[in-house]
C-alpha atoms as one frame of an Amber mdcrd trajectory, in Angstrom:
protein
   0.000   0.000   0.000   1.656   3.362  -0.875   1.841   6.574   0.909  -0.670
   8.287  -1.406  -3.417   5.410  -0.153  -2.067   5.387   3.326  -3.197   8.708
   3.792  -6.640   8.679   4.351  -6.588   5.766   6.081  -4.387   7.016   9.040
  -6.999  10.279   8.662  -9.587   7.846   9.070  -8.324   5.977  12.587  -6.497
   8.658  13.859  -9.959   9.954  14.378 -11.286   6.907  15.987 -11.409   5.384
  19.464  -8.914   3.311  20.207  -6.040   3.923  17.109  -6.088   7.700  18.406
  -3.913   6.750  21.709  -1.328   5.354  19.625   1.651   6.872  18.733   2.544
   7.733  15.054   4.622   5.026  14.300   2.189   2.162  15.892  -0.204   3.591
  13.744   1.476   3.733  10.604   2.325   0.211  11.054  -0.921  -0.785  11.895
  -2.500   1.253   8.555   0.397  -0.441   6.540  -0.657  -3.849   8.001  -4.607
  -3.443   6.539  -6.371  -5.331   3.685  -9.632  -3.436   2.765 -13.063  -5.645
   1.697 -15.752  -4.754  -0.223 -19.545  -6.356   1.087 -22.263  -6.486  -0.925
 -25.535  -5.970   0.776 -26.721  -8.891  -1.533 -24.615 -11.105   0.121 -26.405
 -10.926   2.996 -23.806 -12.187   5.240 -19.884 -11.360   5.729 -17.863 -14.508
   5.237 -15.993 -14.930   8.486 -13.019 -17.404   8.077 -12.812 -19.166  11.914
  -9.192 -20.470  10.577  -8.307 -16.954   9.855  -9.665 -14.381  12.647  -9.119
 -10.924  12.248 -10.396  -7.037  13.538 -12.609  -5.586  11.096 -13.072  -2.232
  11.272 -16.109  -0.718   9.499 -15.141   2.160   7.073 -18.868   2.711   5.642
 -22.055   0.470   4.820 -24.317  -1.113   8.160 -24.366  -4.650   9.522 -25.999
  -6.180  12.405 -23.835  -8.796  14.684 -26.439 -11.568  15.833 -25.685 -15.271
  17.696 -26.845 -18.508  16.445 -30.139 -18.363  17.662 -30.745 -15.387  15.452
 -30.743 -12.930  18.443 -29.537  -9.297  17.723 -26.385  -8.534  19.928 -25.257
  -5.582  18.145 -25.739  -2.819  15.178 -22.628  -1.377  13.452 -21.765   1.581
  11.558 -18.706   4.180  10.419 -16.118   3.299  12.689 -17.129   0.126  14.473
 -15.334  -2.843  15.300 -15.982  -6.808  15.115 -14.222  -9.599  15.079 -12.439
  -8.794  18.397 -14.025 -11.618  20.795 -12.073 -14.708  18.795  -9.115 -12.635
  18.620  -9.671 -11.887  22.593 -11.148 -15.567  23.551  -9.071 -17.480  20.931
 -12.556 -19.022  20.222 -14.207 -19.787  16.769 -16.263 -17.118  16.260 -19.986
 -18.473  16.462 -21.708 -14.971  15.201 -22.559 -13.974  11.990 -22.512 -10.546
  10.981 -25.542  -9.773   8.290 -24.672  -6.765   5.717 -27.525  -4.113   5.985
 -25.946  -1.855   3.387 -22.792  -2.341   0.995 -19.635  -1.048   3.022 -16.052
  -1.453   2.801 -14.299  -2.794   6.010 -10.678  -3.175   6.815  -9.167  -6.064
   7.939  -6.651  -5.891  10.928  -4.261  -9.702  10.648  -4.212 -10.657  14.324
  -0.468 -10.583  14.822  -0.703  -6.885  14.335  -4.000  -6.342  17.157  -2.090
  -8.040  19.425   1.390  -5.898  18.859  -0.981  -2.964  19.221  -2.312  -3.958
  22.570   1.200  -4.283  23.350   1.741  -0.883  22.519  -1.318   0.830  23.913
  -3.091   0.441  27.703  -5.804   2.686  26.226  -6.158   0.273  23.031  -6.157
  -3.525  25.040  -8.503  -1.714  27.258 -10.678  -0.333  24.757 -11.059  -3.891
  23.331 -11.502  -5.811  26.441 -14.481  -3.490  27.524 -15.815  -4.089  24.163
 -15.746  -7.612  24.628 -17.118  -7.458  28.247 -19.928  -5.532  26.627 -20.657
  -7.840  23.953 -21.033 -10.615  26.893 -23.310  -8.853  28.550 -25.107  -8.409
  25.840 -25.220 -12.022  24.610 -25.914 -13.442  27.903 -28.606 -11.198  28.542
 -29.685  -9.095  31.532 -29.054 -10.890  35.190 -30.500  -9.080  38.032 -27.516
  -9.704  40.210 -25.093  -8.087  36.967 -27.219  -4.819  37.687 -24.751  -2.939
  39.944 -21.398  -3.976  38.392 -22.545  -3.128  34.673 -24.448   0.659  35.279
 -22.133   3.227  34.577 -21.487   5.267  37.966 -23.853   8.533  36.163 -26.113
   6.578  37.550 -25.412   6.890  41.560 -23.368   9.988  41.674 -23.987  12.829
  43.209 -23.454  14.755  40.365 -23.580  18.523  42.328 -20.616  17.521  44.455
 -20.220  20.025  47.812 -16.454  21.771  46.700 -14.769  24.530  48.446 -11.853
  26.951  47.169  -7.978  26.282  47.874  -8.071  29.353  49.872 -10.911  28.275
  52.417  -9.660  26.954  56.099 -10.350  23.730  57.373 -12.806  25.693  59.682
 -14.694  26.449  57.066 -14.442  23.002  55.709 -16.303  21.952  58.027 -19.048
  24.028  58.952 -19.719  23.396  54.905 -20.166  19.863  55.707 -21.733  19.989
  58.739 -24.439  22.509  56.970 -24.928  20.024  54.021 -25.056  17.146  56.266
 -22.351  15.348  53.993 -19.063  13.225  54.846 -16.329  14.834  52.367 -15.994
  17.958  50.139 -13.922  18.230  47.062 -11.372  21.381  46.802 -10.803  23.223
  44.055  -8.716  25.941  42.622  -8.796  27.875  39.297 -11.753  24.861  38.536
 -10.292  22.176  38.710  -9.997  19.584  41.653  -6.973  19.534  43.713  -7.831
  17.376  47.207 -10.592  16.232  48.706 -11.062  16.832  52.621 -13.153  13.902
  54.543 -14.789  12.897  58.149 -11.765  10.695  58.323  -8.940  13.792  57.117
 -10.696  16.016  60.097 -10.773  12.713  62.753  -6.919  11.465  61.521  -5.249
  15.041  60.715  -6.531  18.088  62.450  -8.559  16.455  65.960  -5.735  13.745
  66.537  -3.297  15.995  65.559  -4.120  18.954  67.630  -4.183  21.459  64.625
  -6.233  24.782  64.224  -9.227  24.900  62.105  -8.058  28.790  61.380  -5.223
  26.805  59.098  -5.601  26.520  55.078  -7.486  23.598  54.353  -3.838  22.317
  52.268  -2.763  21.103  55.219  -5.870  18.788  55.814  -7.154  17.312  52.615
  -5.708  14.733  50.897  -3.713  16.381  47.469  -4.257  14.592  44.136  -6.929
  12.188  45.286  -7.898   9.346  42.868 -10.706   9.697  40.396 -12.570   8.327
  37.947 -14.080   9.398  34.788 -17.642   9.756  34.302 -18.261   7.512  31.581
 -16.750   4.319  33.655 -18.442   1.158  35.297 -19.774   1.175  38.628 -17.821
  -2.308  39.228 -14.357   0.017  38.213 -15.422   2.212  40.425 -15.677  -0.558
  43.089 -11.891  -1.935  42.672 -10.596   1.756  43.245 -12.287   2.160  46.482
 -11.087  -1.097  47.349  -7.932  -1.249  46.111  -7.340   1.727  47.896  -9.403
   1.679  50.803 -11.268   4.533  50.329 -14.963   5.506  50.285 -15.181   8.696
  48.615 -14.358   8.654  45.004 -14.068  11.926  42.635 -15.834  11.752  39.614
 -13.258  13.821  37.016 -13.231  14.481  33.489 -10.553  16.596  31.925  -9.484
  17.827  35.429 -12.750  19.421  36.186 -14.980  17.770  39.014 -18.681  16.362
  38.160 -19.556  14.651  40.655 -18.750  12.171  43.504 -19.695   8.511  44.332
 -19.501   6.814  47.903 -19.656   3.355  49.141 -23.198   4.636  50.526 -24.111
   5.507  46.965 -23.138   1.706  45.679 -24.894   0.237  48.205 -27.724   2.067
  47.741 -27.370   1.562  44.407 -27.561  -2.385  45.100 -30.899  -1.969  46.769
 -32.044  -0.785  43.772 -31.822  -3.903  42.049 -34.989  -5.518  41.329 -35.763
  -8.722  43.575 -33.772  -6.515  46.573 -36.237  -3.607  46.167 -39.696  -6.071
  45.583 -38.749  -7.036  48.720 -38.101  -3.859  50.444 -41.351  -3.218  49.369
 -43.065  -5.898  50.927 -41.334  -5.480  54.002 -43.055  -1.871  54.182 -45.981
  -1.415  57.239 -47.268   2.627  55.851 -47.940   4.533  52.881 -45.178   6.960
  53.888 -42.390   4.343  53.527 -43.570   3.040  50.476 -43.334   6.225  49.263
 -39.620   6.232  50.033 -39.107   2.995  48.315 -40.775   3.803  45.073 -37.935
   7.115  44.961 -35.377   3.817  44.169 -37.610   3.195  40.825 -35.826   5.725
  38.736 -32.826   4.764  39.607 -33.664   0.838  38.878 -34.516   2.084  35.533
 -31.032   3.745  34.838 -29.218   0.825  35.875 -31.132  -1.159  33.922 -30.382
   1.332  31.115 -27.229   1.217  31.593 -26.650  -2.423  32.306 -27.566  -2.828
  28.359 -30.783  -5.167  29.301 -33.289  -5.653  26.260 -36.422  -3.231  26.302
 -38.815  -6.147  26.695 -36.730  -7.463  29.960 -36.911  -3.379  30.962 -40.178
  -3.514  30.685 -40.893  -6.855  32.304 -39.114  -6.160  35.669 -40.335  -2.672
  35.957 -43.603  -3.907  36.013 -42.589  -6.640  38.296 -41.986  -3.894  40.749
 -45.526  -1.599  39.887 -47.106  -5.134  40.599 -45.373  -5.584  43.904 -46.305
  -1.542  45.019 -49.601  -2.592  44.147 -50.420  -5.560  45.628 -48.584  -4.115
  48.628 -51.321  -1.349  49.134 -53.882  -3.529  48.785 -53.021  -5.821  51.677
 -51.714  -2.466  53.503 -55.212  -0.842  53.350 -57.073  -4.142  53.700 -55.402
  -4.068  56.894 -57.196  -0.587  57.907 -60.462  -1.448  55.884 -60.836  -5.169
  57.181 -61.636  -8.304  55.117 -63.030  -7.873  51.330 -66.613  -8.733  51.437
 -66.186 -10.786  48.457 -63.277 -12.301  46.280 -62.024  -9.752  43.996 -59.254
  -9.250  41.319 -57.390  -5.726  40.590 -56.847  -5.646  37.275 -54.006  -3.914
  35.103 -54.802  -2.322  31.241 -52.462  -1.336  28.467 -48.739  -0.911  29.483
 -48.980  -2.336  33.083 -51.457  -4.900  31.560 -48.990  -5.729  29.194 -45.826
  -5.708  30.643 -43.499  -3.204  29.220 -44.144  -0.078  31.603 -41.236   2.396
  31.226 -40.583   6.014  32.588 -43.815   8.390  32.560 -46.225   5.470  33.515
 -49.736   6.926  34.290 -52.188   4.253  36.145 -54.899   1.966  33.990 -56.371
  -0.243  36.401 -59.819  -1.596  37.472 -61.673  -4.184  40.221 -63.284  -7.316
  38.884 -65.981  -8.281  41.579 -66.660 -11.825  41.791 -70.880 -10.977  42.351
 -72.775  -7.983  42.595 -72.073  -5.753  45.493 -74.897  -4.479  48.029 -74.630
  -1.050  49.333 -71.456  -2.064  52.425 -69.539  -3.795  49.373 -69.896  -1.083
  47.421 -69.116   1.422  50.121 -65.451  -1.218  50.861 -64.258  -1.520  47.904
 -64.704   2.510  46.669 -62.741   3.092  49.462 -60.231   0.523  48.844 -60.038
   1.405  45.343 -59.344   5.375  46.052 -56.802   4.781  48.363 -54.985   2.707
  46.368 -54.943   4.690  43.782 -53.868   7.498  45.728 -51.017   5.877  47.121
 -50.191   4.743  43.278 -50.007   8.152  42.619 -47.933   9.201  45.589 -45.313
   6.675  45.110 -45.018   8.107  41.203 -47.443   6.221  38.958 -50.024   9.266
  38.157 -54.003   8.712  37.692 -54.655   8.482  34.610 -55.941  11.633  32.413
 -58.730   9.485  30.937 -59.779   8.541  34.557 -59.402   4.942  33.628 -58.875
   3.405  37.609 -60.371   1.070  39.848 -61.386   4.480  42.240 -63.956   5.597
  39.003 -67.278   3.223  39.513 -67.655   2.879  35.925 -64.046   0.386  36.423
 -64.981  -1.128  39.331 -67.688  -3.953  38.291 -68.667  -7.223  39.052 -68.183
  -9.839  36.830 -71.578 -10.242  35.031 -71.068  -6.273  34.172 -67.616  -6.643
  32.841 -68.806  -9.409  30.287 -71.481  -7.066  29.575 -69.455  -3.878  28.837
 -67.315  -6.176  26.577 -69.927  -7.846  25.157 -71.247  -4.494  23.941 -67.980
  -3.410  22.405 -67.419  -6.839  20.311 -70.696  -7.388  19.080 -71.578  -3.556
  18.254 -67.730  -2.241  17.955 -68.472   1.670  17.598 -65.160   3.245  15.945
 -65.088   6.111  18.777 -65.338   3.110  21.595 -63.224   0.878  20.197 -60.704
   3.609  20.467 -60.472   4.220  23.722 -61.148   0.163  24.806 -58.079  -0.764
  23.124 -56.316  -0.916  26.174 -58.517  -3.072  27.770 -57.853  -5.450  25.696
 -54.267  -5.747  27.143 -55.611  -6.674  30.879 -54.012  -8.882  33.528 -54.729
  -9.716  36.929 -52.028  -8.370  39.708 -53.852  -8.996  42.772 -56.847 -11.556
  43.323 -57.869 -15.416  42.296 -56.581 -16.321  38.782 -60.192 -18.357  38.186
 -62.299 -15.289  38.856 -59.972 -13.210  35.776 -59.954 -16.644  33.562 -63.845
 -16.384  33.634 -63.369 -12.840  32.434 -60.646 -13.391  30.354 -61.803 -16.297
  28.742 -65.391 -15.070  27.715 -63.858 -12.014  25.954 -61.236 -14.558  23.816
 -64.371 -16.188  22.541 -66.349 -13.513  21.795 -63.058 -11.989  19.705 -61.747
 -15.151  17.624 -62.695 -15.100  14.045 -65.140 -12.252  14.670 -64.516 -10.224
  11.437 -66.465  -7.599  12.029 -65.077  -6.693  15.514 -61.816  -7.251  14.283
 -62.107  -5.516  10.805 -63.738  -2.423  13.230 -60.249  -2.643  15.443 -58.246
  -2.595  12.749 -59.492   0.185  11.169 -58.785   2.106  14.289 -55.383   1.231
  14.555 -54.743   2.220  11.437 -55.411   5.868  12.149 -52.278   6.486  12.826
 -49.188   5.681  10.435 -44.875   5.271  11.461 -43.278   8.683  10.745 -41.975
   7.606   6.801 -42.911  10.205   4.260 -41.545  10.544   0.435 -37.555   9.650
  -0.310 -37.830   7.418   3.245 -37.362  10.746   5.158 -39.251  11.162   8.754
 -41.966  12.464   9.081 -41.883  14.514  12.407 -43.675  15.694  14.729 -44.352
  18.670  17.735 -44.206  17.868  21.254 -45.914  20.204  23.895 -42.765  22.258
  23.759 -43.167  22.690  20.020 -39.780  21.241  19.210 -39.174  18.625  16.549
 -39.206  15.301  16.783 -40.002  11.974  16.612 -42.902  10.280  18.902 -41.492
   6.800  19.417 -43.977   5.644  21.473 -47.262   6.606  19.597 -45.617   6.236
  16.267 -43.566   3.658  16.855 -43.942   0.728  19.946 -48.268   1.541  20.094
 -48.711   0.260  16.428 -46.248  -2.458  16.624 -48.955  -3.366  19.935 -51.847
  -2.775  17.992 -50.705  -5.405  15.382 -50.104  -7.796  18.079 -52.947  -7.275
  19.672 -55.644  -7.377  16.977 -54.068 -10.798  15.583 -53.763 -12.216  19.332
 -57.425 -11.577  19.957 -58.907 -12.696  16.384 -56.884 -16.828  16.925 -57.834
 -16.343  20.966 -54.458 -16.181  22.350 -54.561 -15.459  25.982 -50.507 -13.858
  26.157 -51.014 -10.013  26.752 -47.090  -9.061  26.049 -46.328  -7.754  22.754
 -43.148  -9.444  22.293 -45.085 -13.163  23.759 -47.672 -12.087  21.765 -45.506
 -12.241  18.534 -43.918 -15.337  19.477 -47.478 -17.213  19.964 -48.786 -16.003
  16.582 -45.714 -16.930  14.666 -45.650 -20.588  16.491 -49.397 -20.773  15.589
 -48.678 -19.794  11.706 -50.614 -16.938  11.901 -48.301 -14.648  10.904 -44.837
 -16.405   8.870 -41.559 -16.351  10.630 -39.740 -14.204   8.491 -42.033 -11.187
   9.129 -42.685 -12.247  12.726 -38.758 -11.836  13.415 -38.984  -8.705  11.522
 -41.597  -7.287  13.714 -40.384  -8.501  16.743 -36.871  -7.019  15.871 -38.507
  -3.596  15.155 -40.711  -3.729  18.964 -37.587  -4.594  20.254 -35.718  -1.802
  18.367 -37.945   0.708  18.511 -38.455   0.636  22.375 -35.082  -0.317  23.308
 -34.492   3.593  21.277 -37.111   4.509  23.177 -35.424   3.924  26.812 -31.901
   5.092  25.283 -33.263   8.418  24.509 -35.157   8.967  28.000 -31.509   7.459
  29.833 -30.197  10.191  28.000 -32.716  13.056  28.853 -32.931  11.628  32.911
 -28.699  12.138  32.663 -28.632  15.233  31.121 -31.748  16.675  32.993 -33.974
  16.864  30.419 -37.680  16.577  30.634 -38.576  12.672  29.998 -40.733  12.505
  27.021 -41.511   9.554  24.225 -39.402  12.046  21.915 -36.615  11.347  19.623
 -34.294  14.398  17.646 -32.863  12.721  14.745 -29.841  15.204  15.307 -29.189
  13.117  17.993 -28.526  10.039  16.955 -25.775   8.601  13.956 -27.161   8.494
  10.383 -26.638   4.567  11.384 -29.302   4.556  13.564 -31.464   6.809  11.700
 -31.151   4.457   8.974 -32.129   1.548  11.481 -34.920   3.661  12.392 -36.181
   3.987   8.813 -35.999  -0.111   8.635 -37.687  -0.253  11.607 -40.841   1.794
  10.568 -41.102   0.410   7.424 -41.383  -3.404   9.331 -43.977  -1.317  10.974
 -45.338  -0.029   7.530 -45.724  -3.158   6.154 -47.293  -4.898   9.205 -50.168
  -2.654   9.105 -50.330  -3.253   5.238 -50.372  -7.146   6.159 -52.943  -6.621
   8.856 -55.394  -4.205   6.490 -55.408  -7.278   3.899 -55.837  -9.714   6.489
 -58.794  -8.357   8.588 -60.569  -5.841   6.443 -61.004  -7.692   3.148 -64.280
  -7.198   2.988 -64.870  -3.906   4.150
């Protein structure tokens, strides 16, 4: 390769994470030591030689990494990397790598990598992390994984208490006395310099016998270790043990962000999922229930961060609404005495079906098991409304449509349910069908499972292979469209603050669910998650595999962009919305995007032609 092609090659990496920490000369060896490939997008896969492993380093052109099984692991663009885990693991390398759009790659011969790691801390790290990620990611989401994989944004305190150079140690510590905190970083000119601690005052001033009128210098401990603000909770961990410490700077390009504490990590660890269900059912009040559900948030960042799949997000966030519900049942049962009657608290749309994320408002209602008499009545409105109040207390708010268990028309006996459903299957009215979509996504949380089966059950028959119910539900969820206009451009949208953008949820995850749902309920399929949902139909032939994958790949997709983008807003704090701004994200993932919507596109062609041929 001569000089006059070398050129914009070393351009190329000396722009990119990790060739940029090498020196000029491991680089140029490195560029000299590349082959370059051409893929074809109609080849559909790249040809990955196990004999032969090498780094391949994306130049243009998109691929998707995914394992045997078919599962997506990861998307690639401009300046991506695979191929690294057999050179890492000196394992065949059992993914394939599927070419989304022609792209020319260069190959890195493994004898060179490893000279490079050699070279570079900042490159074998880079690498290693990579691969750690990729595990993660193929292994799935493990509850116990939670604290080790968030990145430490997600427990810092990230308005740190600081103090200037010039301060005394006096004035140290009435600062932390007033704040009620254990440390306080000090800075100079902006950037941090020491850090002064309970332990500094106890060890070097009190035991020492010095006076608090002297600069703080002569307290704090001078170039303490950090960390940067983009690392792993679990690196974070080996610091403060490798150096016995429990306050750790959070520091990026000498200027402080933030701080993280043992207390922080261990409160962090309650937040994980089966630790915090049963902190909650441990509570005796409303009030500390309350304090528990502040944890939520923070669950759903770690999650986040931990890399877990929207539909496992989803799944053990609602595990937890499910345990703060049932919880305030048995809480105010407690106050309110015995139920008169078996009963069943029933969860609608995204609570009904699983896949709650940030912004959750409530959908519930009571299934009675007989007709209430005046006391019933009297019980379970009272039961209802303060459940519902302590929902909205602990951060799930009532819902704008009024759709709860505390509004009488949602609190029924089971006769009047089948009735009320009845009426909207055999006479589906476009306007009601609209807003009794979601109760076609319910679930039991609390009460007997036979008691919702009777319910549940009744409804499934009425639905199957009713064409004119389903042609009517259709029809409604076809109102809306994905955001795909002329030339595969978006479409976009306002949000309430009149800025740009695109509605994920409405326009993206809420069709891919209306899909689901309308083919689940005409074949009687009793799963109410999306993702199940998809899996049942495509077992059942209902709808072929190849477009079943597709739209479960787009849900998945789709939401999983979804809970990026409001990780993103929480961190940088941003209101939470359902919003996406294309000038966000890489032209990568706006292409992904584009796919995704047009799986979306066609699935609502698919279901038009399936369920309103004759209309």
């Amino acid at each position: 390769m001569d000089a006059s092609e070398l050129q914009p090659i070393m351009q190329f990496l000396q722009q990119r994470v990790p060739f940029l920490s090498l020196d000029e000369e491991a680089l140029l060896s490195g560029c000299r030591s590349l082959t370059i490939g051409y893929y074809s997008k109609a080849s559909a896969f790249v040809p990955l030689d196990p004999l032969h492993p090498q780094l391949y380093i994306v130049r243009s052109g998109a691929f998707e990494v995914r394992d045997i099984n078919g599962e997506l692991l990861d998307r690639l663009g401009e300046g991506d990397y695979f191929g690294f885990p057999s050179l890492l693991s000196g394992e065949e390398a059992s993914n394939r790598v599927a070419i989304l759009e022609d792209g020319l790659v260069y190959h890195l011969p493994p004898e060179m990598f490893n000279l490079l790691r050699t070279k570079s801390r900042e490159f074998d790290r880079f690498f290693n992390k990579a691969f750690a990620k990729r595990l993660r990611h193929q292994g799935r989401f493990k509850a116990k994984e939670l604290t080790t994989t968030s990145r430490i944004t997600t427990l810092m305190s990230k308005s740190p208490l600081t103090i200037d150079m010039k301060a005394t140690i006096s004035d140290a510590a009435r600062l932390m006395r007033k704040s009620r905190v254990s440390s306080v970083l000090v800075i100079d000119n902006e950037k941090l310099v020491g850090i002064l601690t309970d332990k500094d005052l106890r060890n070097r001033v009190l035991a020492e016998g010095l006076d608090g009128s002297l600069a703080i210098h002569q307290a704090m401990t001078t170039t303490p270790i950090s960390i940067e603000s983009n690392s792993l909770v679990f690196e974070a961990m080996l610091l403060m043990s490798e150096h016995n410490i429990h306050h750790l700077p959070v520091v990026d390009g000498g200027e402080a962000k933030g701080i993280i504490t043992s207390t922080d990590i261990l409160r962090g660890q309650s937040s994980q999922p089966l630790l915090l269900i049963g902190e909650i059912d441990r509570q005796k009040d409303l009030p500390s229930l309350i304090q528990v559900s502040k944890q939520i948030p923070l669950l759903l960042q770690n999650l986040i961060s931990a890399d877990a799949r929207a539909e496992e997000i989803g799944r053990v966030l609602t595990s937890v609404t499910d345990a703060l519900t049932r919880r305030l049942i048995v809480l105010n049962q407690q106050i309110l005495g015995e139920a008169p009657m078996a009963f069943c608290w029933l969860a609608f749309g995204s609570q009904g079906r699983q896949d709650q994320v940030a912004c959750s408002d409530q959908d519930n209602g009571l299934l009675l098991a007989h007709e209430p008499d005046e006391a019933a009545e009297g019980y379970f409105e009272a039961l209802s409304k303060a459940v519902c109040a302590g929902l909205d207390e602990c951060g799930y708010i009532y819902c704008p449509g009024d759709i709860m268990a505390q509004n009488p028309k949602w609190r029924m006996s089971l006769k009047q349910w089948r009735g009320v459903f009845h009426k909207w299957v055999s006479t589906p009215d476009p306007k009601a069908l609209m807003h009794s979509s979601i109760f076609f996504d319910m679930r039991s949380v609390y009460g007997p499972q036979s008691l919702f089966n009777g319910l549940q059950d009744e409804v499934l028959n009425n639905t199957k292979n009713n064409d004119i119910f389903l042609a009517g539900l259709t029809g409604n969820s076809l109102t809306s469209t994905p955001p795909l206009g002329f030339f595969r451009k978006f479409v976009l949208e306002r949000d309430g603050t009149e800025v740009k953008g695109i509605d994920l949820k409405h326009k993206g995850s809420a069709l891919i669910n209306d899909i689901a749902r309308v083919y689940a309920l005409s074949a009687g399929i009793k799963e109410v998650n999306t993702a199940k949902r998809i899996r049942a139909l495509m077992d059942q032939n209902i709808i072929n595999r190849k477009d079943a994958l597709n739209l479960a790949d787009a849900h998945e997709f789709i939401a999983h962009m979804r809970l990026s983008n409001q990780g993103y807003q929480y961190t940088n704090g941003k209101p939470v919305t359902n919003y996406l701004m294309p000038k966000d994200v890489s032209s990568l993932v706006r292409h992904q995007l584009r796919d995704a919507f047009k799986v979306v596109h066609d699935g609502q062609v698919g279901l038009k032609l399936k369920m309103m041929r004759s209309y």
